[in-house]
Coordinates of C-alpha atoms and ligand atoms in Angstrom, one line a residue:
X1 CA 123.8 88.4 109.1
X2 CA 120.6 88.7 106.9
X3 CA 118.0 90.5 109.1
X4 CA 115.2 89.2 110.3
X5 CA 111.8 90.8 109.1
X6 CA 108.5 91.0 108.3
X7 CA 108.0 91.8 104.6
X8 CA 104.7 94.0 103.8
X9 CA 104.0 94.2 100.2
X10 CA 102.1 97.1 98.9
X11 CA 100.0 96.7 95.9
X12 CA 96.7 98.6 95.6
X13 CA 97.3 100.1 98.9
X14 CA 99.9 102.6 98.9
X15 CA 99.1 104.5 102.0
X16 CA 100.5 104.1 106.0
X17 CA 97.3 105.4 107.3
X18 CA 94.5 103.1 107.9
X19 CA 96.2 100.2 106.0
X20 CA 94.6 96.4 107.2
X21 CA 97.2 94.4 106.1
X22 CA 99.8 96.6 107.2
X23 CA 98.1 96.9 110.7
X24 CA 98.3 92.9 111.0
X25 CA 102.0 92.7 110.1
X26 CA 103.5 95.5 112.4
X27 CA 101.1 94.6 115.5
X28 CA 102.0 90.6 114.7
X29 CA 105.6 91.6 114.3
X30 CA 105.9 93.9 117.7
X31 CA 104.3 90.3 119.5
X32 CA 107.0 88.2 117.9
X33 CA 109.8 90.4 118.5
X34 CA 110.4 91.4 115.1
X35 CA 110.2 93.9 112.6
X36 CA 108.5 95.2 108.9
X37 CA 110.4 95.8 106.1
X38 CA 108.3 97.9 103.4
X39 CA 108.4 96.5 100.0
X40 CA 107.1 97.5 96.3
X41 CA 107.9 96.2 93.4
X42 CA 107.1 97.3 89.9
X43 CA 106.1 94.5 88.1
X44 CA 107.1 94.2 84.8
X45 CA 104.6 91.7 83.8
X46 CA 102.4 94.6 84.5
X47 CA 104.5 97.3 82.6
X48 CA 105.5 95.6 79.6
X49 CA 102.5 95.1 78.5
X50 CA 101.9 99.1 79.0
X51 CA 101.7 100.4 75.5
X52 CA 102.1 104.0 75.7
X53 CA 105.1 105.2 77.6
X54 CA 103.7 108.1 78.3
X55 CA 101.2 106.3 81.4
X56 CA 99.5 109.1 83.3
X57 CA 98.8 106.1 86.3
X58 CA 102.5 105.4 86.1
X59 CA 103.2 108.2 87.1
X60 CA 100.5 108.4 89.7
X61 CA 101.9 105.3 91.0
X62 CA 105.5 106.7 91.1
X63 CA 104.4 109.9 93.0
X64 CA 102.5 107.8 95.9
X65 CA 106.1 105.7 95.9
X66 CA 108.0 108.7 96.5
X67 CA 105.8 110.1 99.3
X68 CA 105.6 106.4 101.3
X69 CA 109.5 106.3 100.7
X70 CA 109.6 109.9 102.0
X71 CA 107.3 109.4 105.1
X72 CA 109.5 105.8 105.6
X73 CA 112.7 107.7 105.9
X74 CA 111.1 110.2 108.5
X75 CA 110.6 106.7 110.8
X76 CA 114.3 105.9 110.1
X77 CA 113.2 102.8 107.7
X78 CA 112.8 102.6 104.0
X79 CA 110.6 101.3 101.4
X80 CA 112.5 98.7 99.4
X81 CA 111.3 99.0 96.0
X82 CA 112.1 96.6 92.9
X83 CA 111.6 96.2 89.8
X84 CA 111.0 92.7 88.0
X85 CA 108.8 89.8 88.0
X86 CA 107.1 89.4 91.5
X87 CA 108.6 85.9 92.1
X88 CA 112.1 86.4 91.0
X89 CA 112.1 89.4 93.4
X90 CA 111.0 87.5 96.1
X91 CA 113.9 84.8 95.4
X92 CA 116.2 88.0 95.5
X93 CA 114.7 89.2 98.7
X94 CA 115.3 85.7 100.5
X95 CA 118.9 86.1 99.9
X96 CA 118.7 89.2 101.7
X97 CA 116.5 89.0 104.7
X98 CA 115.8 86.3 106.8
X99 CA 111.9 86.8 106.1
X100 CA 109.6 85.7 108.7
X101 CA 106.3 86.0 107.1
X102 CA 104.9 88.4 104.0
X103 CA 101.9 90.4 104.3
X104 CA 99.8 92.3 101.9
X105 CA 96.6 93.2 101.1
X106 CA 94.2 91.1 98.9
X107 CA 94.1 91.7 95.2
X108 CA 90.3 90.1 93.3
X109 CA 91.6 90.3 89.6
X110 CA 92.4 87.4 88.2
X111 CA 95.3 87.7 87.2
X112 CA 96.7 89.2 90.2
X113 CA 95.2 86.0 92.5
X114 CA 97.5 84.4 89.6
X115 CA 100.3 86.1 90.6
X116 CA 99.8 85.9 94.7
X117 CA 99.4 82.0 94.1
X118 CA 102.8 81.4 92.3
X119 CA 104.4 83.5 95.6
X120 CA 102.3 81.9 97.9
X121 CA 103.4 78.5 96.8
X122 CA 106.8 79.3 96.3
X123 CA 107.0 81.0 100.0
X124 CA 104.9 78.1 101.1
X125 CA 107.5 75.5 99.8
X126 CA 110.3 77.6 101.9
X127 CA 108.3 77.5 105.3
X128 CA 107.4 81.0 105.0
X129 CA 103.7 82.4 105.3
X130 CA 101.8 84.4 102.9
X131 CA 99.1 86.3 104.4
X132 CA 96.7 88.6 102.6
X133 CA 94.1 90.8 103.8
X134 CA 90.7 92.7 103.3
X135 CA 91.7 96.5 102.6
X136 CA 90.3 97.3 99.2
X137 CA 86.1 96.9 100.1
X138 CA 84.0 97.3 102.4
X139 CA 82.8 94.0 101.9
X140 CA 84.4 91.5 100.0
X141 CA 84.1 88.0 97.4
X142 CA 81.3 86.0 99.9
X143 CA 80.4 88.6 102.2
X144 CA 76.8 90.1 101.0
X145 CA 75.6 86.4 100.1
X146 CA 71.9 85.2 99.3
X147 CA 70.2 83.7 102.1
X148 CA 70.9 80.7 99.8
X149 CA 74.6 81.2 100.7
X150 CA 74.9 81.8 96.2
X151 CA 76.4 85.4 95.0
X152 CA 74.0 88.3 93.9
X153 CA 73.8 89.1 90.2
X154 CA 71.1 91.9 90.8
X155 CA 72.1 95.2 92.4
X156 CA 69.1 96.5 94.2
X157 CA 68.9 93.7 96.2
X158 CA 73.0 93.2 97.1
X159 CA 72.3 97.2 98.3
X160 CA 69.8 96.3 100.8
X161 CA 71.8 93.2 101.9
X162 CA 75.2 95.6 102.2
X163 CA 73.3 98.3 103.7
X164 CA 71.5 95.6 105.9
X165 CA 75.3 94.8 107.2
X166 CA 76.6 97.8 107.1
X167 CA 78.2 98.8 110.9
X168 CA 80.8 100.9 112.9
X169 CA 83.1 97.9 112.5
X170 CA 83.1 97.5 109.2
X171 CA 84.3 101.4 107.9
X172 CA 86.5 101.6 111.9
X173 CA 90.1 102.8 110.4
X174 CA 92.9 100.1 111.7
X175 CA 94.9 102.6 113.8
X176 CA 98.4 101.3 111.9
X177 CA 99.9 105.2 113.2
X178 CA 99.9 103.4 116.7
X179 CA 102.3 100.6 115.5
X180 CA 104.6 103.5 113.2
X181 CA 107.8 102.5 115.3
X182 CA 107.6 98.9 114.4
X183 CA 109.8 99.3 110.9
X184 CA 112.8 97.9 110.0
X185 CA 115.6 100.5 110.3
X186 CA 117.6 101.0 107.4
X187 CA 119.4 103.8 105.7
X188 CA 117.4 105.3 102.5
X189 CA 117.5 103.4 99.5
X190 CA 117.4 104.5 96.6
X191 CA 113.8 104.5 94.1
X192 CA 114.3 103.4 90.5
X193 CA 113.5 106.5 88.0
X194 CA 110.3 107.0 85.5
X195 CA 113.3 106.7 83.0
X196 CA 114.6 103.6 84.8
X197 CA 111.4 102.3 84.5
X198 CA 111.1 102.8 80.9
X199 CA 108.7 105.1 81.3
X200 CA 108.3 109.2 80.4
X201 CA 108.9 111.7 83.0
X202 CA 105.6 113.8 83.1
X203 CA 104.3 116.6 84.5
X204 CA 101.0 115.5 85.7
X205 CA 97.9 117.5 87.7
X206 CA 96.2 115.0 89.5
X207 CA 92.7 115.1 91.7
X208 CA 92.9 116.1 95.2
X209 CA 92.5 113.3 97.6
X210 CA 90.5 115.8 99.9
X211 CA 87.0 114.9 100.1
X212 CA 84.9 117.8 99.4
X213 CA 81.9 118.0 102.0
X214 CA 80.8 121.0 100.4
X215 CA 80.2 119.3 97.5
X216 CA 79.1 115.9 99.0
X217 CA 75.4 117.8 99.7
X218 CA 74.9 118.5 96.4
X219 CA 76.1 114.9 94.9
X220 CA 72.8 113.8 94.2
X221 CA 71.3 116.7 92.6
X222 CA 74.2 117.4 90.5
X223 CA 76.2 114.4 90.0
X224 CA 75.1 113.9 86.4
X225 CA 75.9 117.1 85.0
X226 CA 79.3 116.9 83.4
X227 CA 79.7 120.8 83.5
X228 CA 79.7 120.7 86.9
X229 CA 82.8 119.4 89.8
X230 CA 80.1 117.6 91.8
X231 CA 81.3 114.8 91.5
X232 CA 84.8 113.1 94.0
X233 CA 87.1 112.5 91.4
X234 CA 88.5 109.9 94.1
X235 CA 88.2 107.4 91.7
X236 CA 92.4 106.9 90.9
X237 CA 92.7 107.3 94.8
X238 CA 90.4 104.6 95.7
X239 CA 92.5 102.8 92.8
X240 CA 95.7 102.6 94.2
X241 CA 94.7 103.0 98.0
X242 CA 96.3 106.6 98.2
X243 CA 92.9 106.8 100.3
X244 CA 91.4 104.1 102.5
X245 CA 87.4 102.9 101.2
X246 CA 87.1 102.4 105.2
X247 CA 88.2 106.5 105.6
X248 CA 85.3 107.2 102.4
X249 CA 82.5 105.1 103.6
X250 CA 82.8 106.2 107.1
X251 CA 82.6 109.9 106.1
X252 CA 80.3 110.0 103.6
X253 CA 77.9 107.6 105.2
X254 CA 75.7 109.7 107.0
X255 CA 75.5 112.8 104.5
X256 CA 74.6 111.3 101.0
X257 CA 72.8 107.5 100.6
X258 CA 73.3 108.1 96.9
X259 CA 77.4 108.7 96.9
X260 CA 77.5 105.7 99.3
X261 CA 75.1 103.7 96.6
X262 CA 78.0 104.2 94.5
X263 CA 80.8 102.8 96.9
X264 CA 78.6 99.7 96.6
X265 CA 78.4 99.8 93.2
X266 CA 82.2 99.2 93.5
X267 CA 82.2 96.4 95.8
X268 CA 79.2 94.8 93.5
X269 CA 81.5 94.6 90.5
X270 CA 84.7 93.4 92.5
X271 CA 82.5 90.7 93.8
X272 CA 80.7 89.9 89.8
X273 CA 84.6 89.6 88.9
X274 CA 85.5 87.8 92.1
X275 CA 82.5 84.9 91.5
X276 CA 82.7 85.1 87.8
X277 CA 86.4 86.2 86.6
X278 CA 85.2 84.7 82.8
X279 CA 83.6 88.2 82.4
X280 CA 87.1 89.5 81.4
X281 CA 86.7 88.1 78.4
X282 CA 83.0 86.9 78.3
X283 CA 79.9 88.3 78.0
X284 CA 77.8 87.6 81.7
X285 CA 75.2 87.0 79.4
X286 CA 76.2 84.5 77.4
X287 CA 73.8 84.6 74.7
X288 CA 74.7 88.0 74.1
X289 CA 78.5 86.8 72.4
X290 CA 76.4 85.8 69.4
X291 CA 76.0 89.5 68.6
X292 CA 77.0 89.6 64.9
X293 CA 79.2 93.4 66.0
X294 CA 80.2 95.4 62.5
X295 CA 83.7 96.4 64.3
X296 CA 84.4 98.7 61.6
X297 CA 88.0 100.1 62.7
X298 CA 87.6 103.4 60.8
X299 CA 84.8 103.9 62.9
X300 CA 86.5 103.1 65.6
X301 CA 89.0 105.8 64.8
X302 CA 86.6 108.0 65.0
X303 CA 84.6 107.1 68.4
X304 CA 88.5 107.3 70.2
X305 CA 89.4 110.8 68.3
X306 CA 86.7 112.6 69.5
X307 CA 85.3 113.0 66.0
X308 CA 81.8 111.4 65.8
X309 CA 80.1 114.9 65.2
X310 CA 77.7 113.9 68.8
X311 CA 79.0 116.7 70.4
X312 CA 78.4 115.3 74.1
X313 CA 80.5 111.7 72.4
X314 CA 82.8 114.2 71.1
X315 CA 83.5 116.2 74.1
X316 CA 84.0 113.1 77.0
X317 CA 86.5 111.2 74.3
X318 CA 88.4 114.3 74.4
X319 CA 88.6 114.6 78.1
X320 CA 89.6 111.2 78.3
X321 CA 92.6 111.8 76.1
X322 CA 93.2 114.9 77.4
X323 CA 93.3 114.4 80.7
X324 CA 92.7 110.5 81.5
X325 CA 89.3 111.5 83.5
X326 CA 85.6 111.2 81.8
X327 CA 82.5 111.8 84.0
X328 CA 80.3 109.0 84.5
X329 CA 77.3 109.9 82.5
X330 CA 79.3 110.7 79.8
X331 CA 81.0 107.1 80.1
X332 CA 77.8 105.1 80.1
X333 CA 76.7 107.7 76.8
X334 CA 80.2 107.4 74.5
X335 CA 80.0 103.0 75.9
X336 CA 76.6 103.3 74.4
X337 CA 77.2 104.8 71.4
X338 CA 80.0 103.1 70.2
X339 CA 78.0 99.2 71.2
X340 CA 74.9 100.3 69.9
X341 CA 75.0 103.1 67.5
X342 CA 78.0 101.5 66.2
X343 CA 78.1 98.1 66.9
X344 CA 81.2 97.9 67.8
X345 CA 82.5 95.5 70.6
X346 CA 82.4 96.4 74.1
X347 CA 85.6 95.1 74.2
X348 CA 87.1 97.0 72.1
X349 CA 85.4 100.2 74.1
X350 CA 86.8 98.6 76.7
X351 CA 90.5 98.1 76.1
X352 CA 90.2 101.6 74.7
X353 CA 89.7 103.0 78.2
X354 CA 91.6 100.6 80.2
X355 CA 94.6 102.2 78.3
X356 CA 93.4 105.7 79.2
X357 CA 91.7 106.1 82.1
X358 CA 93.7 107.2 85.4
X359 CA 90.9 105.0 87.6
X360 CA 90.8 102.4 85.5
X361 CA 89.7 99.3 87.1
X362 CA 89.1 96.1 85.7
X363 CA 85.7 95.0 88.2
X364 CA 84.4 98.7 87.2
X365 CA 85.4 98.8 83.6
X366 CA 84.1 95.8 82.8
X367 CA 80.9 95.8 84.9
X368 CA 80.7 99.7 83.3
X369 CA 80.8 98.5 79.9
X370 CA 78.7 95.5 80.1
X371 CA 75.9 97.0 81.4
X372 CA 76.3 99.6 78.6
X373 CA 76.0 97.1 76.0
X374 CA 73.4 95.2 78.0
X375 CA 75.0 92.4 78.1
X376 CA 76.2 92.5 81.9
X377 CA 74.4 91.6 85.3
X378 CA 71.5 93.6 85.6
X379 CA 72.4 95.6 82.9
X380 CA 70.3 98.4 80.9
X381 CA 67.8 96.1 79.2
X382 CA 69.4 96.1 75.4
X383 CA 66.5 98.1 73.6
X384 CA 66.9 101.2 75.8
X385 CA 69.2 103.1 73.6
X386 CA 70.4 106.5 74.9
X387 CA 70.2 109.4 72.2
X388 CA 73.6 111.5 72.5
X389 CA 71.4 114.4 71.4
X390 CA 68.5 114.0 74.2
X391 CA 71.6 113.2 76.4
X392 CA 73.2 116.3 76.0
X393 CA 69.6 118.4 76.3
X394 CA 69.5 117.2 79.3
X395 CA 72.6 117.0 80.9
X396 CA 74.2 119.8 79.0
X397 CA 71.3 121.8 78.4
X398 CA 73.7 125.3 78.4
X399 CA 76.3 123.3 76.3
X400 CA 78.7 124.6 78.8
X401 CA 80.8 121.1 79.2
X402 CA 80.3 120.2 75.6
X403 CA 82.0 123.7 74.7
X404 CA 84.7 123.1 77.0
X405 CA 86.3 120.0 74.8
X406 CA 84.6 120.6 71.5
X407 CA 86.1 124.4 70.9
X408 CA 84.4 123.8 67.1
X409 CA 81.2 123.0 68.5
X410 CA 78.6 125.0 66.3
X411 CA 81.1 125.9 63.7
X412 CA 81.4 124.5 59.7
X413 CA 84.3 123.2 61.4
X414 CA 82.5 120.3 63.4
X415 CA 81.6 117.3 61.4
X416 CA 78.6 116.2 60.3
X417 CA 76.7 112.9 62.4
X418 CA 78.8 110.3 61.7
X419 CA 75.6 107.9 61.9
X420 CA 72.0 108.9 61.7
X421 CA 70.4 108.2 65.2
X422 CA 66.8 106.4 64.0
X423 CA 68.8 104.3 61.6
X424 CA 71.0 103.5 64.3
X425 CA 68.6 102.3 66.7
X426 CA 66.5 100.3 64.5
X427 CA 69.7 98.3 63.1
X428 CA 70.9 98.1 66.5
X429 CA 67.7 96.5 67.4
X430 CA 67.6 94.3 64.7
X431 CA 71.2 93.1 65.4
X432 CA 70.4 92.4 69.1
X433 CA 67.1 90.5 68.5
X434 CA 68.3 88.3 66.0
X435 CA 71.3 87.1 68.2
X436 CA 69.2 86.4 71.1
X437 CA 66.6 84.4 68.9
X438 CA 69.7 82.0 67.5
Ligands
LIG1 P1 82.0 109.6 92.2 O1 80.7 109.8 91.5 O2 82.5 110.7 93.1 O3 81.9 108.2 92.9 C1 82.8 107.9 94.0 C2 83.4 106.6 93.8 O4 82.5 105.5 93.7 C3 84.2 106.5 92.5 O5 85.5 107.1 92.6 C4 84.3 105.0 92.3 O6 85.3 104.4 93.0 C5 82.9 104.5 92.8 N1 81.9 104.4 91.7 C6 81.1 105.4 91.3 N2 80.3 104.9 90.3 C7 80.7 103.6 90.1 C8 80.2 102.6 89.3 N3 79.2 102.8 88.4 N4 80.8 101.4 89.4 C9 81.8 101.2 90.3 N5 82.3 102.1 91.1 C10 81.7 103.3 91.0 N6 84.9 103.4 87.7 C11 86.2 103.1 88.0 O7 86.5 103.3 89.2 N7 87.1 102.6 87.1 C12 86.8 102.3 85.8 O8 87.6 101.8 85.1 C13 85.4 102.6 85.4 N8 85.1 102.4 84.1 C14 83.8 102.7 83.8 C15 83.4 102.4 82.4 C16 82.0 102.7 82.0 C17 81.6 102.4 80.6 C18 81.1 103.2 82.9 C19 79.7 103.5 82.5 C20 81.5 103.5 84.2 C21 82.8 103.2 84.7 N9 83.2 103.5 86.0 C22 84.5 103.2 86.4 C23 82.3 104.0 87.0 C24 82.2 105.5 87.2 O9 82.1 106.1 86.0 C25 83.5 106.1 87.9 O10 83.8 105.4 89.1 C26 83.3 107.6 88.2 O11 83.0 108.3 87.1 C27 84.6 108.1 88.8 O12 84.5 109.5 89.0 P2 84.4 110.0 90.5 O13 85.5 109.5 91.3 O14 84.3 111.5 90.5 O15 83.1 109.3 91.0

């Protein structure tokens, strides 16, 4: 006889502790008599399209699986993992479970409410309910409204609103560890391979998950130097949900206004995506998709390599290859240079770093690169054009990060500018101006 369960399906989310939608389906299932079975599937949809089989987040991913499966099999349950396309899995599952209701946590990208529609309407057709969650934000789509009831395209004033909301209830942990009993029981199964996957086994240091307090005091005097570790590094945690926002928020809250400025910078650009999903491929400005962009792809070459002879460009392209991590000032300086010293599209900076970065996010990415190339919401107005040089004075001023990935930094070894900075600026101008008069 096909057990009967309820499923919870972990996506962004993979964590026990503190998990919404979790909560809701083991308290739900204890009051109906029933229990959760853990699921996971890697979706090849997702996968295939992975270029590079050598995916740092991959492996992330696979490492979070293992330790859920692990702590599963320590409550005498297991997490069920597959690997497929979401709703052929779930046509599998219904063989094999008599499933009483699936849970999960919700998803904002578009094409992951793409996906949880085709479930939901397939579950629906079956008599089986799909429920999805808050878990990702602290608040979510049409939560921080205008008094108008419209969504805000300005930052500074979505701050105040958020901060204006902000309470204990919002960043309270759900106390899922109270419910822990309330899994199915099943003997261990068995978690397909990197190999399996058709992805390389690697050997990867990741950041700790720890937040460091120590640290947190100094955030907002140091945060901008990319010499120093002031900064979380949470940023593939809070990706994939191996920490709770809720857990972040609530700690940090009271000890640094400007590392909790950037928590809402995170729910700003998951609500831009969530209001207006056309920025994926769209400028938020529209006007600004008349940019007449040079897109040289030789150039190109040279922004990813690492070899634009700007030393602080140089030095953040080759961390990001390195080791799938680039510091935020450094971000907004190498997006800069490559829209506006350049010309290239932000697009194509974009792509570029969803392929490498282990916290890629698409809200982030996208809102990160926009507002680089000043065509986003409440960008950087498009005539403020950052000088890598000036840059690095300032943020480098001992060259001590710049050294770090540019080894050949000083040497006839290091290339010459690959552009001239004034000429740059002025063409850059000239570029932008005219597409906003046409
Ligand atoms: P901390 O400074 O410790 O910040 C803590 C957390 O706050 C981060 O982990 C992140 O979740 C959030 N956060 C911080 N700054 C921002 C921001 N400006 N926008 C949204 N969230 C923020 N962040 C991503 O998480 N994923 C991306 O793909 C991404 N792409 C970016 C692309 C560009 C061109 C730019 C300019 C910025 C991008 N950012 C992105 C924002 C920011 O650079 C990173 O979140 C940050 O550098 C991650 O390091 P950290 O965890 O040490 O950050």
């Amino acid at each position: 006889m096909k057990p009967s369960v309820i499923l919870f399906w972990f996506r962004r989310d993979l964590r026990l502790e503190d998990n919404a939608g979790l909560y809701h389906a083991l308290k739900n299932a204890l009051a109906a008599g029933l229990t959760v079975q853990p699921l996971f599937i890697f979706d090849t949809t997702i996968l295939d399209a992975l270029v590079d089989k050598a995916d740092k987040r991959v492996v992330f991913i696979h490492q979070a699986i293992e330790r859920l499966h692990a702590e599963l099999a320590e409550l005498g349950a297991t997490l069920d993992v597959r690997h497929g396309v979401p709703l052929n899995i779930f046509a599998e599952l219904l063989n094999e479970y008599d499933v009483k209701g699936v849970y999960a946590n919700r998803d904002y990208e578009p094409d992951a409410r793409a996906r949880d529609k085709v479930v939901y309407e397939y579950l629906n057709e079956q008599g089986i309910a799909f429920r999805a969650f808050k878990d990702h934000v602290i608040f979510e789509k049409n939560e921080v409204m205008k008094a108008d009831d419209s969504p805000y395209t300005v930052f500074t004033p979505y701050s105040r609103k958020w901060l204006s909301q902000l309470d204990d209830f919002y960043v309270r942990a759900y106390p899922t560890r109270v419910y822990l009993d309330g899994f199915y029981q099943q003997e261990k199964r068995v978690i397909p391979s990197m190999g399996q996957l058709g992805f390389e086994p690697m050997t990867v240091e990741f950041p700790s998950e720890e937040l460091d307090f120590g640290a947190l005091d100094a955030y907002a005097e140091q945060r901008d130097y990319p010499a120093l570790p002031a900064t979380s590094r949470l940023g593939v945690h809070l990706r994939f949900g191996t920490v709770s926002i809720r857990q972040v928020a609530a700690h940090t809250r009271a000890r640094s206004a400007v590392f909790l400025s950037e928590l809402i910078w995170r729910d700003f650009y998951q609500m831009i995506l969530w209001h207006h999903p056309q920025v994926v491929t769209q400028s938020f400005k529209p006007m600004y998709d008349q940019i007449l962009w040079r897109n040289q792809s030789s150039e190109f070459a040279q922004w990813c390599a690492g070899q634009t002879g700007y030393p602080l460009v140089d030095a953040g392209m080759r961390e990001l290859n390195e080791t799938g991590f680039m510091h935020n000032r450094v971000r907004m300086v190498v997006a800069s240079f490559l829209t506006k010293h350049l010309l290239i599209d932000w697009r194509w900076g974009e792509r570029y770093f969803a392929q490498k970065l282990l916290d890629y996010d698409l809200a982030a990415n996208n809102g990160g690169w926009q507002w680089a190339a000043g065509c986003g919401c409440d960008a950087a107005p498009y005539f403020r054009v950052f000088n890598p040089t000036l840059q690095m004075e300032k943020f480098d001023p001992k060259n001590e990060y710049v050294r770090r990935w540019v080894p050949e930094f000083e040497t006839a070894a290091y290339p010459e500018p690959m552009v001239e900075h004034r000429m740059a600026r002025e063409r850059c101008l000239q570029v932008y101006s005219t597409a906003l008069k046409t």
